[in-house]
Each structure stands twice: as structure tokens, then as C-alpha cells.
Amino acid sequence: MGQSSSTTAEVNIGEFSKSMSDRFLSSPIVSRDAVEKAGDWDLSSNIPDECLAYIFDFLCDGDRKRCSVVCRRWLRVEGNNRCRLSLNAQSEILSYLPSLFTRFDSVTKLALRCDRKSVSLNDDALILISLRCRNLIRLKLRGCRELTDLGVATFVQNCKGLKKLSCGSCTFGASAMNAVLQHCTGLEELSVKRLGGLFDGAESIVPGSTASPLKSICLKDLVNGQCFESLVIGSKNLKSLKISHCLGNWDKVLENIACKSNSLTEIHLERLQVSDIGFSAIAKCSSIEILHIVKAPECSNVGLVCVAEKCKKLRKLHIDGWRTNRIGDEGLIAIAKHCSNLVELVLIGVNATHLSLATIAANCQKLERLALCGSSTIGDAEIVCIATKCMKLKKLCVKGCAISNIGVKALGSGCPDLVKVKVKKCRAVTSEIADWLQERRGPVIVNFDVVQYETLDAIVGGYGMQDNVVELATMAGQVIVEDASTSNGRLALIMTKLGLFASRNLVACAFRR
């Protein structure tokens, strides 16, 4: 039964600081000998409860728990002023709830979590919680599979002040969601993940009375996430929409949302069945500032060009092209020409070249953060281009690209505002250039994942293993085995972490496999 640290009501330090100082100044100075003679004298007795609670707020969870067992007063103060509580929501918790919420009677943020192997709390327990915690503003449910639509509906009737609801791996469905939206008129954030009750053909989830305040919706791992379409369209003040790993075709849904929702400023689409039709529809949301398109293989330069031409307020763009080679220089050049306010750009599995990067560097003068990962076309020429033209760049990350010491060396004099450089899994980059860059740039944080390769014979010579040549990568004292086979490489990596390389006989067996 875990409990996290809380945030108490604001304490007006000015009101009691004078009285506190008067009380301490009026008290005689006590020597150490007097304290030792006093024995059980409570040195904190002159500290008001409000001040003691304020001090507790600066402690971590473990220290706060330890403070609660110092004395009865500290136990009472810590419990009465704890606003955030996290509980292991197994079925056995029902009998403990009255005493729990007698002690913690000021909880406004509650998390109920249950692991897969245990039976979660049921409707009766949830309803009892709602009766004892009527001032809840945040609720998180994880793995509470025994809760039903009826239990959730009763809960929200008692806790109408909810502002944030997050539910994951639960089994209730659309009826419970509609009850939440109907009764919690101040709901601002809604996150729904792996909700088993949202099967195909489920009723639509409508805005209810929360259409005005709702600002953020996150949908993840849903079988029928399209049933939230009416809610998204009806939420006139919606700012953030995140949809990830949801089944079905989303082109039509995105078209309808884009036509009727003009308030969106942030959209995340990850692993969805969406083509350039839905991608282009996003362009109708001209107020978008943050856009993430992650592992959507049907999206191409066509959709990205449409977004670039109409979403000129774009500040942050993340693209994971999944190495499908459908998004490249054409789309990125359009971004550079039309989105001059770009501050952050992350490209993963996108084969960009110096043509698009040079255009971005020339037109996007505000660019501060750039990440280039898993691209076969990013080489020394592209890094040199970035170093010479991105004058405002502060953070640069390069991972899994074909760069060498030559490209890194260009960073020694380029990008005058640079504060952090991270280079990972770039085989041609050596430790010498990392040390050189650190010495050259001084306060710049240099984080290099330098890999040195040795042949198998140098490590396990004498065992007669000449069938396959395997490379060992020594990284910061950790040995990672890389084989031509992905599965064998992963197996060797696991064995490394388990410490099985202590015996050379086991090493030989693993390599033979």
C-alpha cells in the first residue's frame, strides 16, 4: 500500500512568520546540557501545525512516512495535510478504507493500482471511497478490472469536482465514460488506455456538460477508439489530442475532427491506420503548434507538405518514418519554407539529406533542439551543415547515423549556443573525438556512446570457434554482444546483463548457438 508525497493547501508564511519569530525569540536559549537533561522534551512543540505540514511537503515519500511514526502529533499533521495518495487497489483493501480515509481526510488526488495477478477492488469499495473523498479533483485507475459501469457512474455522482481522469486496463465501457462526462462538469483532462468495455459497436461517447472545459484527450490501445469522435468534435476548447495504437481506419475521423475543431494546438498520432487523406486533413487545424507523427507508414511527403503550407504556427515537429522512405527532403523543405517558428525537430527513420537540412537551418532561425536518429543518409556533410548554419541550436542528438569524427569535429567551432551534444550508436565515432570536443567546448555537456569492436578470437581464443565471427562491443564497462542474427544478439545481451559471462564455457555455448 504505497503513498506518494502530497501538496498541502497554500500556507501564508507572512501571517505566522512574525508570531513564530516572537515565540522563538521570547523563549530562553537552551544549552545542550539542558536538552540532554530534558530527555523526552519535544523540540518541535513550538512549531505550528501549518508550518510542520509545510515542511513535510519538501520531503520525499519515504522520509514523509518515517516522519509520520515519530509521534502522534506528527502522524496527525502528516495525515491531515496529505493531498496525494496512491493505493494498492486489491480486493482486500475494502476493510481498511474507513481507517485509511479517517487518517487521510484531505485527499484530492487519488491513484488506485492493481497488478494483473490480483483481484482488484470492486464497485462497493469505489463507492465507499467516493463517500469519503468528495473533494477529489484527480483520479487514476490502473488494472481495476472488477469495476463496472454502474460503480463508476455512482462514483462520479458523489465526486463531481473531478478535473482529471485517467483509466487504464479496466473493463467498464462507454456507459461509464458518458456518466463521467455528464456529472463531472469541470473535467479538463481525460486519458483512456486499454479499456476493455469499448468493443466494436459500443455506444458513442458524447460531450455531455463537459464540452466547454475539456482541454486534453488521450486515447491509447483501444479497439473502438472512434466512438470518441463526437466527444472530440463537441469539445470546443480542446487543445491537445493524442491517439496511439488504436485499431481501425482513422482517416474519416480525422477529417471530421479537423472540419469542426479549430482550437487544437497539439496532435499526436502514433501507430495508426492513417493515410495522407487524414494527414492532410490535419492541415485544416491551422492553430497547431505541436505535431507528432509516429510510425504511420502510409503518411508521406504529400501530407506533410499540406500541413506545412497551412500550419505556419508549428513549433515542435516529431516524425518517426519507420524507415519506409515515404517522408524525406520534399516534405522537410516545405516545413522549412513555411514554418519559420520551428523550435524543435525530431526525425527518426527519415532519410533527410543536407538539401533539406540546409534549408531548415537557413529558414528556421529559432531552431534550438534537433534529433536525427536511424537515418542512413545522415553523414558528415549533414552534421557540418548543421554546425555551420544552425546558430541558435542548443541541443543536438545523433543516433544510429553514418557519421564519423569529421562531422563531430565541425561541432567544435559551430553552433555557438550549444549546451548539449549526444551521439549514440555511431560506429565511426571514437572516444578521442569525444574527449577533444569536451575540451574544446568546455561547459557543453558531451554524451557519447563510444563503441569499440573486437573480434571473437581475441576474447575467447582457444575454444576453436571459427564458424561465425561475432563482435563484442565494450561500452562504458558493459559488454554487449552483437551477432548477425537479431535474436541471438538479444539473447546474448540478456545473458550479459545476468552476469552469465563469468564462465567462459557458457560464453562458448552461447556463441555456438
Tab-separated table of N, CA and C in Angstrom, residues 71-208:
chain	number	residue	atom	x	y	z
A	71	CYS	N	5.848	10.653	16.255
A	71	CYS	CA	4.971	10.868	17.407
A	71	CYS	C	3.542	11.006	16.905
A	72	ARG	N	2.593	11.018	17.826
A	72	ARG	CA	1.190	11.082	17.433
A	72	ARG	C	0.852	12.395	16.746
A	73	ARG	N	1.471	13.467	17.198
A	73	ARG	CA	1.181	14.767	16.585
A	73	ARG	C	1.638	14.794	15.126
A	74	TRP	N	2.844	14.293	14.886
A	74	TRP	CA	3.348	14.279	13.510
A	74	TRP	C	2.496	13.356	12.641
A	75	LEU	N	2.036	12.263	13.221
A	75	LEU	CA	1.151	11.357	12.479
A	75	LEU	C	-0.122	12.069	12.065
A	76	ARG	N	-0.707	12.827	13.004
A	76	ARG	CA	-1.951	13.541	12.715
A	76	ARG	C	-1.732	14.653	11.675
A	77	VAL	N	-0.665	15.438	11.853
A	77	VAL	CA	-0.408	16.541	10.930
A	77	VAL	C	-0.108	16.020	9.531
A	78	GLU	N	0.700	14.964	9.446
A	78	GLU	CA	1.052	14.421	8.133
A	78	GLU	C	-0.184	13.872	7.421
A	79	GLY	N	-1.059	13.186	8.150
A	79	GLY	CA	-2.256	12.623	7.540
A	79	GLY	C	-3.271	13.673	7.142
A	80	ASN	N	-3.476	14.657	8.007
A	80	ASN	CA	-4.495	15.679	7.739
A	80	ASN	C	-4.120	16.602	6.590
A	81	ASN	N	-2.838	16.663	6.239
A	81	ASN	CA	-2.405	17.588	5.205
A	81	ASN	C	-1.870	16.887	3.955
A	82	ARG	N	-2.105	15.611	3.845
A	82	ARG	CA	-1.702	14.879	2.642
A	82	ARG	C	-2.820	14.972	1.607
A	83	CYS	N	-2.488	15.501	0.444
A	83	CYS	CA	-3.489	15.659	-0.611
A	83	CYS	C	-3.367	14.610	-1.706
A	84	ARG	N	-2.219	13.942	-1.779
A	84	ARG	CA	-1.986	12.969	-2.850
A	84	ARG	C	-1.780	11.593	-2.228
A	85	LEU	N	-2.511	10.595	-2.739
A	85	LEU	CA	-2.465	9.260	-2.156
A	85	LEU	C	-2.494	8.216	-3.264
A	86	SER	N	-1.636	7.195	-3.146
A	86	SER	CA	-1.601	6.091	-4.097
A	86	SER	C	-1.769	4.789	-3.335
A	87	LEU	N	-2.729	3.970	-3.752
A	87	LEU	CA	-3.069	2.758	-3.016
A	87	LEU	C	-2.968	1.534	-3.906
A	88	ASN	N	-2.583	0.425	-3.300
A	88	ASN	CA	-2.612	-0.873	-3.961
A	88	ASN	C	-4.048	-1.372	-3.909
A	89	ALA	N	-4.742	-1.270	-5.034
A	89	ALA	CA	-6.199	-1.440	-5.056
A	89	ALA	C	-6.618	-2.897	-5.217
A	90	GLN	N	-6.166	-3.761	-4.322
A	90	GLN	CA	-6.621	-5.146	-4.322
A	90	GLN	C	-7.937	-5.265	-3.563
A	91	SER	N	-8.598	-6.377	-3.731
A	91	SER	CA	-9.932	-6.547	-3.138
A	91	SER	C	-9.894	-6.454	-1.617
A	92	GLU	N	-8.766	-6.845	-1.007
A	92	GLU	CA	-8.670	-6.831	0.453
A	92	GLU	C	-8.673	-5.421	1.042
A	93	ILE	N	-8.567	-4.415	0.223
A	93	ILE	CA	-8.468	-3.055	0.732
A	93	ILE	C	-9.786	-2.543	1.304
A	94	LEU	N	-10.883	-3.199	0.955
A	94	LEU	CA	-12.203	-2.708	1.368
A	94	LEU	C	-12.311	-2.515	2.872
A	95	SER	N	-11.812	-3.464	3.651
A	95	SER	CA	-11.954	-3.375	5.111
A	95	SER	C	-11.071	-2.289	5.718
A	96	TYR	N	-10.053	-1.843	4.976
A	96	TYR	CA	-9.137	-0.829	5.501
A	96	TYR	C	-9.532	0.600	5.101
A	97	LEU	N	-10.465	0.732	4.184
A	97	LEU	CA	-10.790	2.057	3.663
A	97	LEU	C	-11.286	3.034	4.732
A	98	PRO	N	-12.185	2.635	5.650
A	98	PRO	CA	-12.645	3.615	6.653
A	98	PRO	C	-11.504	4.204	7.479
A	99	SER	N	-10.583	3.348	7.959
A	99	SER	CA	-9.479	3.863	8.767
A	99	SER	C	-8.498	4.672	7.919
A	100	LEU	N	-8.294	4.251	6.677
A	100	LEU	CA	-7.389	4.984	5.792
A	100	LEU	C	-7.848	6.417	5.598
A	101	PHE	N	-9.110	6.571	5.243
A	101	PHE	CA	-9.598	7.910	4.932
A	101	PHE	C	-10.056	8.682	6.172
A	102	THR	N	-10.001	8.045	7.333
A	102	THR	CA	-10.112	8.805	8.573
A	102	THR	C	-8.805	9.529	8.844
A	103	ARG	N	-7.712	8.844	8.572
A	103	ARG	CA	-6.405	9.468	8.744
A	103	ARG	C	-6.129	10.469	7.621
A	104	PHE	N	-6.332	10.054	6.380
A	104	PHE	CA	-6.083	10.931	5.234
A	104	PHE	C	-7.412	11.530	4.773
A	105	ASP	N	-7.841	12.564	5.462
A	105	ASP	CA	-9.165	13.124	5.190
A	105	ASP	C	-9.128	14.337	4.267
A	106	SER	N	-7.967	14.654	3.725
A	106	SER	CA	-7.859	15.827	2.845
A	106	SER	C	-7.384	15.448	1.449
A	107	VAL	N	-7.541	14.188	1.064
A	107	VAL	CA	-7.038	13.707	-0.222
A	107	VAL	C	-7.842	14.319	-1.368
A	108	THR	N	-7.117	14.890	-2.330
A	108	THR	CA	-7.753	15.430	-3.538
A	108	THR	C	-7.247	14.754	-4.812
A	109	LYS	N	-6.137	14.014	-4.682
A	109	LYS	CA	-5.565	13.314	-5.843
A	109	LYS	C	-5.321	11.867	-5.447
A	110	LEU	N	-6.025	10.955	-6.113
A	110	LEU	CA	-6.010	9.551	-5.709
A	110	LEU	C	-5.646	8.657	-6.888
A	111	ALA	N	-4.750	7.691	-6.633
A	111	ALA	CA	-4.381	6.687	-7.633
A	111	ALA	C	-4.675	5.308	-7.070
A	112	LEU	N	-5.395	4.494	-7.831
A	112	LEU	CA	-5.736	3.124	-7.443
A	112	LEU	C	-5.142	2.183	-8.478
A	113	ARG	N	-4.186	1.350	-8.046
A	113	ARG	CA	-3.487	0.455	-8.966
A	113	ARG	C	-3.578	-0.976	-8.468
A	114	CYS	N	-3.762	-1.899	-9.408
A	114	CYS	CA	-3.807	-3.320	-9.079
A	114	CYS	C	-3.054	-4.089	-10.153
A	115	ASP	N	-2.222	-5.028	-9.746
A	115	ASP	CA	-1.455	-5.793	-10.731
A	115	ASP	C	-2.327	-6.860	-11.381
A	116	ARG	N	-1.799	-7.454	-12.432
A	116	ARG	CA	-2.590	-8.399	-13.232
A	116	ARG	C	-2.934	-9.680	-12.482
A	117	LYS	N	-2.086	-10.080	-11.574
A	117	LYS	CA	-2.287	-11.361	-10.910
A	117	LYS	C	-3.228	-11.272	-9.721
A	118	SER	N	-3.667	-10.084	-9.369
A	118	SER	CA	-4.521	-9.906	-8.191
A	118	SER	C	-5.927	-9.495	-8.596
A	119	VAL	N	-6.865	-9.717	-7.691
A	119	VAL	CA	-8.248	-9.280	-7.895
A	119	VAL	C	-8.371	-7.858	-7.374
A	120	SER	N	-8.878	-6.978	-8.204
A	120	SER	CA	-8.936	-5.563	-7.836
A	120	SER	C	-10.128	-5.266	-6.930
A	121	LEU	N	-10.162	-4.065	-6.427
A	121	LEU	CA	-11.320	-3.616	-5.654
A	121	LEU	C	-12.556	-3.574	-6.548
A	122	ASN	N	-13.736	-3.659	-5.936
A	122	ASN	CA	-14.982	-3.713	-6.698
A	122	ASN	C	-15.765	-2.414	-6.560
A	123	ASP	N	-16.984	-2.441	-7.051
A	123	ASP	CA	-17.835	-1.250	-7.021
A	123	ASP	C	-18.088	-0.745	-5.606
A	124	ASP	N	-18.288	-1.679	-4.660
A	124	ASP	CA	-18.565	-1.268	-3.280
A	124	ASP	C	-17.425	-0.442	-2.706
A	125	ALA	N	-16.189	-0.882	-2.968
A	125	ALA	CA	-15.036	-0.141	-2.458
A	125	ALA	C	-14.930	1.228	-3.120
A	126	LEU	N	-15.174	1.283	-4.425
A	126	LEU	CA	-15.080	2.561	-5.131
A	126	LEU	C	-16.137	3.544	-4.643
A	127	ILE	N	-17.329	3.046	-4.401
A	127	ILE	CA	-18.405	3.918	-3.906
A	127	ILE	C	-18.080	4.414	-2.495
A	128	LEU	N	-17.513	3.542	-1.657
A	128	LEU	CA	-17.122	3.963	-0.314
A	128	LEU	C	-16.055	5.054	-0.377
A	129	ILE	N	-15.117	4.920	-1.296
A	129	ILE	CA	-14.096	5.955	-1.478
A	129	ILE	C	-14.738	7.273	-1.879
A	130	SER	N	-15.725	7.206	-2.771
A	130	SER	CA	-16.375	8.441	-3.228
A	130	SER	C	-17.109	9.146	-2.097
A	131	LEU	N	-17.613	8.379	-1.134
A	131	LEU	CA	-18.316	8.982	0.001
A	131	LEU	C	-17.349	9.633	0.987
A	132	ARG	N	-16.111	9.126	1.052
A	132	ARG	CA	-15.130	9.665	1.992
A	132	ARG	C	-14.235	10.727	1.356
A	133	CYS	N	-14.200	10.766	0.040
A	133	CYS	CA	-13.319	11.725	-0.667
A	133	CYS	C	-14.129	12.528	-1.681
A	134	ARG	N	-15.027	13.339	-1.192
A	134	ARG	CA	-15.892	14.096	-2.091
A	134	ARG	C	-15.179	15.271	-2.757
A	135	ASN	N	-13.983	15.587	-2.292
A	135	ASN	CA	-13.246	16.728	-2.865
A	135	ASN	C	-12.191	16.302	-3.879
A	136	LEU	N	-12.279	15.084	-4.373
A	136	LEU	CA	-11.305	14.606	-5.354
A	136	LEU	C	-11.330	15.469	-6.617
A	137	ILE	N	-10.128	15.814	-7.100
A	137	ILE	CA	-10.033	16.523	-8.375
A	137	ILE	C	-9.259	15.708	-9.408
A	138	ARG	N	-8.522	14.686	-8.941
A	138	ARG	CA	-7.790	13.820	-9.856
A	138	ARG	C	-7.965	12.367	-9.439
A	139	LEU	N	-8.218	11.515	-10.418
A	139	LEU	CA	-8.380	10.087	-10.158
A	139	LEU	C	-7.664	9.297	-11.246
A	140	LYS	N	-6.852	8.332	-10.811
A	140	LYS	CA	-6.152	7.437	-11.743
A	140	LYS	C	-6.512	6.001	-11.390
A	141	LEU	N	-6.999	5.257	-12.363
A	141	LEU	CA	-7.369	3.854	-12.182
A	141	LEU	C	-6.490	2.999	-13.088
A	142	ARG	N	-5.810	2.009	-12.522
A	142	ARG	CA	-4.956	1.110	-13.282
A	142	ARG	C	-5.227	-0.334	-12.869
A	143	GLY	N	-5.652	-1.143	-13.826
A	143	GLY	CA	-5.856	-2.565	-13.572
A	143	GLY	C	-7.026	-2.877	-12.667
A	144	CYS	N	-7.977	-1.980	-12.537
A	144	CYS	CA	-9.160	-2.214	-11.685
A	144	CYS	C	-10.235	-2.913	-12.522
A	145	ARG	N	-10.063	-4.207	-12.727
A	145	ARG	CA	-10.907	-4.958	-13.657
A	145	ARG	C	-12.256	-5.368	-13.075
A	146	GLU	N	-12.440	-5.208	-11.782
A	146	GLU	CA	-13.718	-5.576	-11.172
A	146	GLU	C	-14.711	-4.417	-11.151
A	147	LEU	N	-14.301	-3.257	-11.593
A	147	LEU	CA	-15.217	-2.114	-11.625
A	147	LEU	C	-16.130	-2.205	-12.831
A	148	THR	N	-17.393	-1.818	-12.638
A	148	THR	CA	-18.387	-1.869	-13.710
A	148	THR	C	-18.874	-0.463	-14.044
A	149	ASP	N	-19.682	-0.372	-15.085
A	149	ASP	CA	-20.268	0.912	-15.465
A	149	ASP	C	-21.082	1.519	-14.330
A	150	LEU	N	-21.820	0.664	-13.611
A	150	LEU	CA	-22.670	1.148	-12.529
A	150	LEU	C	-21.830	1.733	-11.393
A	151	GLY	N	-20.743	1.067	-11.034
A	151	GLY	CA	-19.887	1.559	-9.963
A	151	GLY	C	-19.250	2.896	-10.300
A	152	VAL	N	-18.764	3.034	-11.528
A	152	VAL	CA	-18.154	4.300	-11.940
A	152	VAL	C	-19.196	5.410	-11.995
A	153	ALA	N	-20.396	5.082	-12.481
A	153	ALA	CA	-21.453	6.085	-12.552
A	153	ALA	C	-21.836	6.602	-11.164
A	154	THR	N	-21.912	5.694	-10.198
A	154	THR	CA	-22.220	6.110	-8.825
A	154	THR	C	-21.088	6.944	-8.243
A	155	PHE	N	-19.874	6.556	-8.542
A	155	PHE	CA	-18.713	7.290	-8.035
A	155	PHE	C	-18.736	8.745	-8.490
A	156	VAL	N	-18.945	8.987	-9.782
A	156	VAL	CA	-18.879	10.365	-10.292
A	156	VAL	C	-20.063	11.204	-9.814
A	157	GLN	N	-21.146	10.572	-9.408
A	157	GLN	CA	-22.247	11.341	-8.840
A	157	GLN	C	-21.863	11.919	-7.482
A	158	ASN	N	-20.965	11.236	-6.777
A	158	ASN	CA	-20.510	11.727	-5.474
A	158	ASN	C	-19.277	12.619	-5.577
A	159	CYS	N	-18.509	12.475	-6.651
A	159	CYS	CA	-17.278	13.260	-6.837
A	159	CYS	C	-17.402	14.072	-8.123
A	160	LYS	N	-18.223	15.074	-8.082
A	160	LYS	CA	-18.492	15.861	-9.280
A	160	LYS	C	-17.417	16.905	-9.566
A	161	GLY	N	-16.455	17.041	-8.670
A	161	GLY	CA	-15.420	18.043	-8.864
A	161	GLY	C	-14.197	17.546	-9.617
A	162	LEU	N	-14.252	16.344	-10.181
A	162	LEU	CA	-13.102	15.790	-10.899
A	162	LEU	C	-12.679	16.712	-12.042
A	163	LYS	N	-11.376	16.960	-12.122
A	163	LYS	CA	-10.813	17.743	-13.220
A	163	LYS	C	-9.932	16.904	-14.139
A	164	LYS	N	-9.446	15.786	-13.592
A	164	LYS	CA	-8.580	14.930	-14.393
A	164	LYS	C	-8.900	13.476	-14.099
A	165	LEU	N	-9.170	12.693	-15.154
A	165	LEU	CA	-9.455	11.272	-15.016
A	165	LEU	C	-8.558	10.485	-15.962
A	166	SER	N	-7.870	9.484	-15.414
A	166	SER	CA	-7.022	8.604	-16.209
A	166	SER	C	-7.356	7.166	-15.848
A	167	CYS	N	-7.772	6.385	-16.819
A	167	CYS	CA	-8.123	4.986	-16.560
A	167	CYS	C	-7.432	4.095	-17.579
A	168	GLY	N	-6.872	3.001	-17.102
A	168	GLY	CA	-6.175	2.075	-17.970
A	168	GLY	C	-6.340	0.645	-17.500
A	169	SER	N	-6.449	-0.276	-18.457
A	169	SER	CA	-6.574	-1.712	-18.163
A	169	SER	C	-7.760	-1.998	-17.260
A	170	CYS	N	-8.859	-1.297	-17.499
A	170	CYS	CA	-10.115	-1.547	-16.784
A	170	CYS	C	-11.113	-2.165	-17.762
A	171	THR	N	-12.266	-2.617	-17.236
A	171	THR	CA	-13.224	-3.338	-18.078
A	171	THR	C	-14.550	-2.609	-18.268
A	172	PHE	N	-14.768	-1.478	-17.607
A	172	PHE	CA	-16.014	-0.745	-17.852
A	172	PHE	C	-15.952	-0.106	-19.237
A	173	GLY	N	-17.075	0.427	-19.692
A	173	GLY	CA	-17.137	0.868	-21.078
A	173	GLY	C	-17.721	2.250	-21.283
A	174	ALA	N	-18.464	2.376	-22.403
A	174	ALA	CA	-18.953	3.676	-22.850
A	174	ALA	C	-19.953	4.284	-21.874
A	175	SER	N	-20.774	3.457	-21.229
A	175	SER	CA	-21.760	3.995	-20.285
A	175	SER	C	-21.075	4.715	-19.128
A	176	ALA	N	-19.979	4.135	-18.634
A	176	ALA	CA	-19.234	4.785	-17.552
A	176	ALA	C	-18.620	6.091	-18.024
A	177	MET	N	-18.075	6.110	-19.242
A	177	MET	CA	-17.480	7.332	-19.773
A	177	MET	C	-18.531	8.432	-19.927
A	178	ASN	N	-19.696	8.064	-20.417
A	178	ASN	CA	-20.756	9.064	-20.578
A	178	ASN	C	-21.235	9.594	-19.231
A	179	ALA	N	-21.247	8.736	-18.200
A	179	ALA	CA	-21.628	9.191	-16.868
A	179	ALA	C	-20.609	10.197	-16.329
A	180	VAL	N	-19.342	9.923	-16.570
A	180	VAL	CA	-18.288	10.859	-16.146
A	180	VAL	C	-18.474	12.210	-16.813
A	181	LEU	N	-18.705	12.186	-18.112
A	181	LEU	CA	-18.839	13.435	-18.861
A	181	LEU	C	-20.116	14.191	-18.514
A	182	GLN	N	-21.106	13.459	-18.026
A	182	GLN	CA	-22.366	14.098	-17.673
A	182	GLN	C	-22.321	14.777	-16.309
A	183	HIS	N	-21.652	14.152	-15.340
A	183	HIS	CA	-21.686	14.645	-13.967
A	183	HIS	C	-20.482	15.506	-13.601
A	184	CYS	N	-19.326	15.237	-14.173
A	184	CYS	CA	-18.116	16.000	-13.829
A	184	CYS	C	-18.004	17.198	-14.765
A	185	THR	N	-18.676	18.260	-14.399
A	185	THR	CA	-18.790	19.422	-15.289
A	185	THR	C	-17.500	20.214	-15.410
A	186	GLY	N	-16.532	19.949	-14.531
A	186	GLY	CA	-15.267	20.682	-14.604
A	186	GLY	C	-14.128	19.865	-15.165
A	187	LEU	N	-14.408	18.709	-15.776
A	187	LEU	CA	-13.362	17.828	-16.283
A	187	LEU	C	-12.544	18.531	-17.366
A	188	GLU	N	-11.217	18.529	-17.181
A	188	GLU	CA	-10.321	19.195	-18.119
A	188	GLU	C	-9.432	18.222	-18.883
A	189	GLU	N	-9.077	17.090	-18.263
A	189	GLU	CA	-8.182	16.124	-18.908
A	189	GLU	C	-8.781	14.730	-18.802
A	190	LEU	N	-8.766	14.012	-19.930
A	190	LEU	CA	-9.291	12.652	-19.979
A	190	LEU	C	-8.293	11.756	-20.697
A	191	SER	N	-7.865	10.689	-20.014
A	191	SER	CA	-6.924	9.732	-20.597
A	191	SER	C	-7.519	8.331	-20.474
A	192	VAL	N	-7.657	7.651	-21.614
A	192	VAL	CA	-8.277	6.323	-21.649
A	192	VAL	C	-7.330	5.365	-22.361
A	193	LYS	N	-6.910	4.326	-21.648
A	193	LYS	CA	-5.955	3.363	-22.205
A	193	LYS	C	-6.428	1.937	-21.908
A	194	ARG	N	-6.433	1.122	-22.949
A	194	ARG	CA	-6.761	-0.307	-22.815
A	194	ARG	C	-8.053	-0.506	-22.022
A	195	LEU	N	-9.113	0.109	-22.479
A	195	LEU	CA	-10.414	-0.004	-21.814
A	195	LEU	C	-11.190	-1.138	-22.478
A	196	GLY	N	-11.362	-2.243	-21.750
A	196	GLY	CA	-11.939	-3.446	-22.333
A	196	GLY	C	-13.390	-3.327	-22.736
A	197	GLY	N	-14.139	-2.405	-22.125
A	197	GLY	CA	-15.558	-2.301	-22.430
A	197	GLY	C	-15.881	-1.568	-23.710
A	198	LEU	N	-14.872	-0.986	-24.363
A	198	LEU	CA	-15.118	-0.245	-25.610
A	198	LEU	C	-14.933	-1.176	-26.797
A	199	PHE	N	-15.863	-2.100	-26.966
A	199	PHE	CA	-15.803	-3.045	-28.068
A	199	PHE	C	-16.469	-2.456	-29.304
A	200	ASP	N	-16.317	-3.139	-30.426
A	200	ASP	CA	-16.943	-2.682	-31.670
A	200	ASP	C	-18.451	-2.620	-31.501
A	201	GLY	N	-19.049	-1.542	-31.954
A	201	GLY	CA	-20.490	-1.358	-31.848
A	201	GLY	C	-20.927	-0.715	-30.551
A	202	ALA	N	-19.984	-0.336	-29.709
A	202	ALA	CA	-20.338	0.324	-28.454
A	202	ALA	C	-20.957	1.689	-28.733
A	203	GLU	N	-21.757	2.169	-27.786
A	203	GLU	CA	-22.411	3.455	-27.966
A	203	GLU	C	-21.394	4.590	-28.052
A	204	SER	N	-21.770	5.644	-28.733
A	204	SER	CA	-20.875	6.791	-28.880
A	204	SER	C	-20.729	7.517	-27.554
A	205	ILE	N	-19.576	8.098	-27.375
A	205	ILE	CA	-19.307	8.882	-26.162
A	205	ILE	C	-19.504	10.345	-26.510
A	206	VAL	N	-20.472	10.967	-25.871
A	206	VAL	CA	-20.888	12.321	-26.233
A	206	VAL	C	-20.357	13.326	-25.223
A	207	PRO	N	-20.284	14.584	-25.587
A	207	PRO	CA	-19.672	15.595	-24.713
A	207	PRO	C	-20.356	15.772	-23.379
A	208	GLY	N	-21.680	15.696	-23.313
A	208	GLY	CA	-22.366	15.971	-22.065
A	208	GLY	C	-22.195	17.431	-21.664
